[in-house]
Coordinates of C-alpha atoms in Angstrom, one line a residue:
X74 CA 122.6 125.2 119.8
X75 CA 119.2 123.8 119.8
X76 CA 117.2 123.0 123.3
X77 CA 114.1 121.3 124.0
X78 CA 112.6 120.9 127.1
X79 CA 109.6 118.0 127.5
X80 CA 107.3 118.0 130.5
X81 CA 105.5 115.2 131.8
X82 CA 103.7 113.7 134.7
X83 CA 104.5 109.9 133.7
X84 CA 108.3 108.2 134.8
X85 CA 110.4 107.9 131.6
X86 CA 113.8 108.3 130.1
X87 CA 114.9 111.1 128.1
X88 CA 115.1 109.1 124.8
X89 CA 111.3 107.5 125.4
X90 CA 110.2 111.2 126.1
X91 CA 111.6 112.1 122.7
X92 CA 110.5 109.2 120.9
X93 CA 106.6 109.9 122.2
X94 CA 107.3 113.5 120.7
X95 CA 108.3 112.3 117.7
X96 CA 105.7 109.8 117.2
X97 CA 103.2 113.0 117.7
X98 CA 105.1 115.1 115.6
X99 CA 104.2 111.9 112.3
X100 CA 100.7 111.7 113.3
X101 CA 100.3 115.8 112.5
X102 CA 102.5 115.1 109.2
X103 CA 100.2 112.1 108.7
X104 CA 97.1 113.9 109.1
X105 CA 98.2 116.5 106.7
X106 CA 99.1 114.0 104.3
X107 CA 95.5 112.5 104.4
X108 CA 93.9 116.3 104.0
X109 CA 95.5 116.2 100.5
X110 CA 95.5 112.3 99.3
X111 CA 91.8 111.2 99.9
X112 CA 90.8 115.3 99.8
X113 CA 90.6 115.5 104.0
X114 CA 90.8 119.6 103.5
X115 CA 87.2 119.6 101.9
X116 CA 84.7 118.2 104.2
X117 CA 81.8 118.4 101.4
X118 CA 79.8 115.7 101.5
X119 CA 75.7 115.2 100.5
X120 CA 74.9 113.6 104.4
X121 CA 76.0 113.8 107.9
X122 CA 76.1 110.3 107.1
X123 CA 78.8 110.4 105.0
X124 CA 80.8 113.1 106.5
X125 CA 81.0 110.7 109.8
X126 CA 82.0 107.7 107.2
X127 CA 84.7 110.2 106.0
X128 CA 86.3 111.5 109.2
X129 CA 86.1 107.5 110.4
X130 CA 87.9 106.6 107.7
X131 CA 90.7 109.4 108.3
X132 CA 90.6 108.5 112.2
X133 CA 91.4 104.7 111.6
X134 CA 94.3 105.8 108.7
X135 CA 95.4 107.7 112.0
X136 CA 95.7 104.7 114.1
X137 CA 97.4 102.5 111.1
X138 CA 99.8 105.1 110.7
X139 CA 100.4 105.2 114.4
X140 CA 100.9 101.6 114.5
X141 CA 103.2 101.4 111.2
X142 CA 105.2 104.1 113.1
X143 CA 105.5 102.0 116.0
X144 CA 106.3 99.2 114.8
X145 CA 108.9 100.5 112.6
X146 CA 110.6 102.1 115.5
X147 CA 110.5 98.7 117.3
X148 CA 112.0 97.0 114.9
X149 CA 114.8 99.7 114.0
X150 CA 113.5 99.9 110.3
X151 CA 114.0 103.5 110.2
X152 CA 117.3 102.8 110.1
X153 CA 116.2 101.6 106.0
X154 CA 112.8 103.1 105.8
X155 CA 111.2 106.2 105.9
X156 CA 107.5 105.3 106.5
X157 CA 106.8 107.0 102.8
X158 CA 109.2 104.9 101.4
X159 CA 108.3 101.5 102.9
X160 CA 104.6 101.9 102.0
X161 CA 106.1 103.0 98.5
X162 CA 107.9 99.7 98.8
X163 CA 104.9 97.7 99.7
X164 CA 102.9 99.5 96.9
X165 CA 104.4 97.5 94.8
X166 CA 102.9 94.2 95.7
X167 CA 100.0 93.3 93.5
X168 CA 97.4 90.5 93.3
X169 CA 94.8 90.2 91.0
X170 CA 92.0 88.0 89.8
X171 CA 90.2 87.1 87.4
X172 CA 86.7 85.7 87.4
X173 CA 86.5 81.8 87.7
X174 CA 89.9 81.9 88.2
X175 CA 92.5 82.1 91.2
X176 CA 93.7 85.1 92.9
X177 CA 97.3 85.8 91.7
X178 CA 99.8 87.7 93.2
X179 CA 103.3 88.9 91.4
X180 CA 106.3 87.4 93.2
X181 CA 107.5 89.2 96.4
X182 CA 110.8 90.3 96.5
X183 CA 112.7 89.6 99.3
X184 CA 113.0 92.8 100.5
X185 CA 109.2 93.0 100.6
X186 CA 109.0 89.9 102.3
X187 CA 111.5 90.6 105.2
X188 CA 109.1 93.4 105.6
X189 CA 105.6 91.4 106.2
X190 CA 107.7 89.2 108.4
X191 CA 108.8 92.6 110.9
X192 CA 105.5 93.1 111.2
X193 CA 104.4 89.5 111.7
X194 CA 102.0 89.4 108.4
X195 CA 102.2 86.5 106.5
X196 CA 103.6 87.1 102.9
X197 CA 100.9 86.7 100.2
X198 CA 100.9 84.0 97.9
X199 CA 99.4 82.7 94.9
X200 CA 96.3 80.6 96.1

């Protein structure tokens, strides 16, 4: 049997306890995540300059996250989605251009666009 105990100074439920825990516990995962994909572990940079452009960057990827997770919880798509795989999913949406020409984008699948719509973004089209 497995027991966790939460403390807190604010008035909440048991579940909105857990569910601020859990949030917490994807921003650490998160963070690691960002040490490795845009190289967060190595801080080597030429200017202080660039290491505070660096660590901005990493804080506002933080706060997307956060929001992604949020949202996602709100709108009971982890019941489909892990976060991974529903910016996997979203990956998959391309546009492109070409000079003198108009932006393109590939057709988006339902799936994908059900997805811009929970999060109240409008899809992309071809303009």
């Amino acid at each position: 049997m497995r027991l966790l105990a939460l403390l807190t100074n604010e008035c909440m439920t048991s579940t909105q306890a857990l569910a601020i825990y859990r949030s917490k516990d994807l921003i650490e995962r998160s963070f690691g995540s960002i040490k490795e994909r845009i190289n967060g572990r190595r801080l080597s940079v030429s200017s202080k300059k660039s290491l505070n452009g660096k660590l901005f960057v990493q804080f506002v990827t933080l706060i997307l996250i956060s929001a992604v997770n949020r949202t996602m919880y709100d709108k009971l798509l982890y019941q489909k989605y892990t976060v991974q795989q529903l910016l996997d999913c979203l990956d998959e949406v391309e546009q492109f251009s070409v000079d003198g020409h108009r932006l393109k984008v590939r057709e988006i699948q339902t799936d994908k666009a059900e997805i811009y719509d929970q999060f109240g973004l409008p899809v992309p089209i071809s303009l």
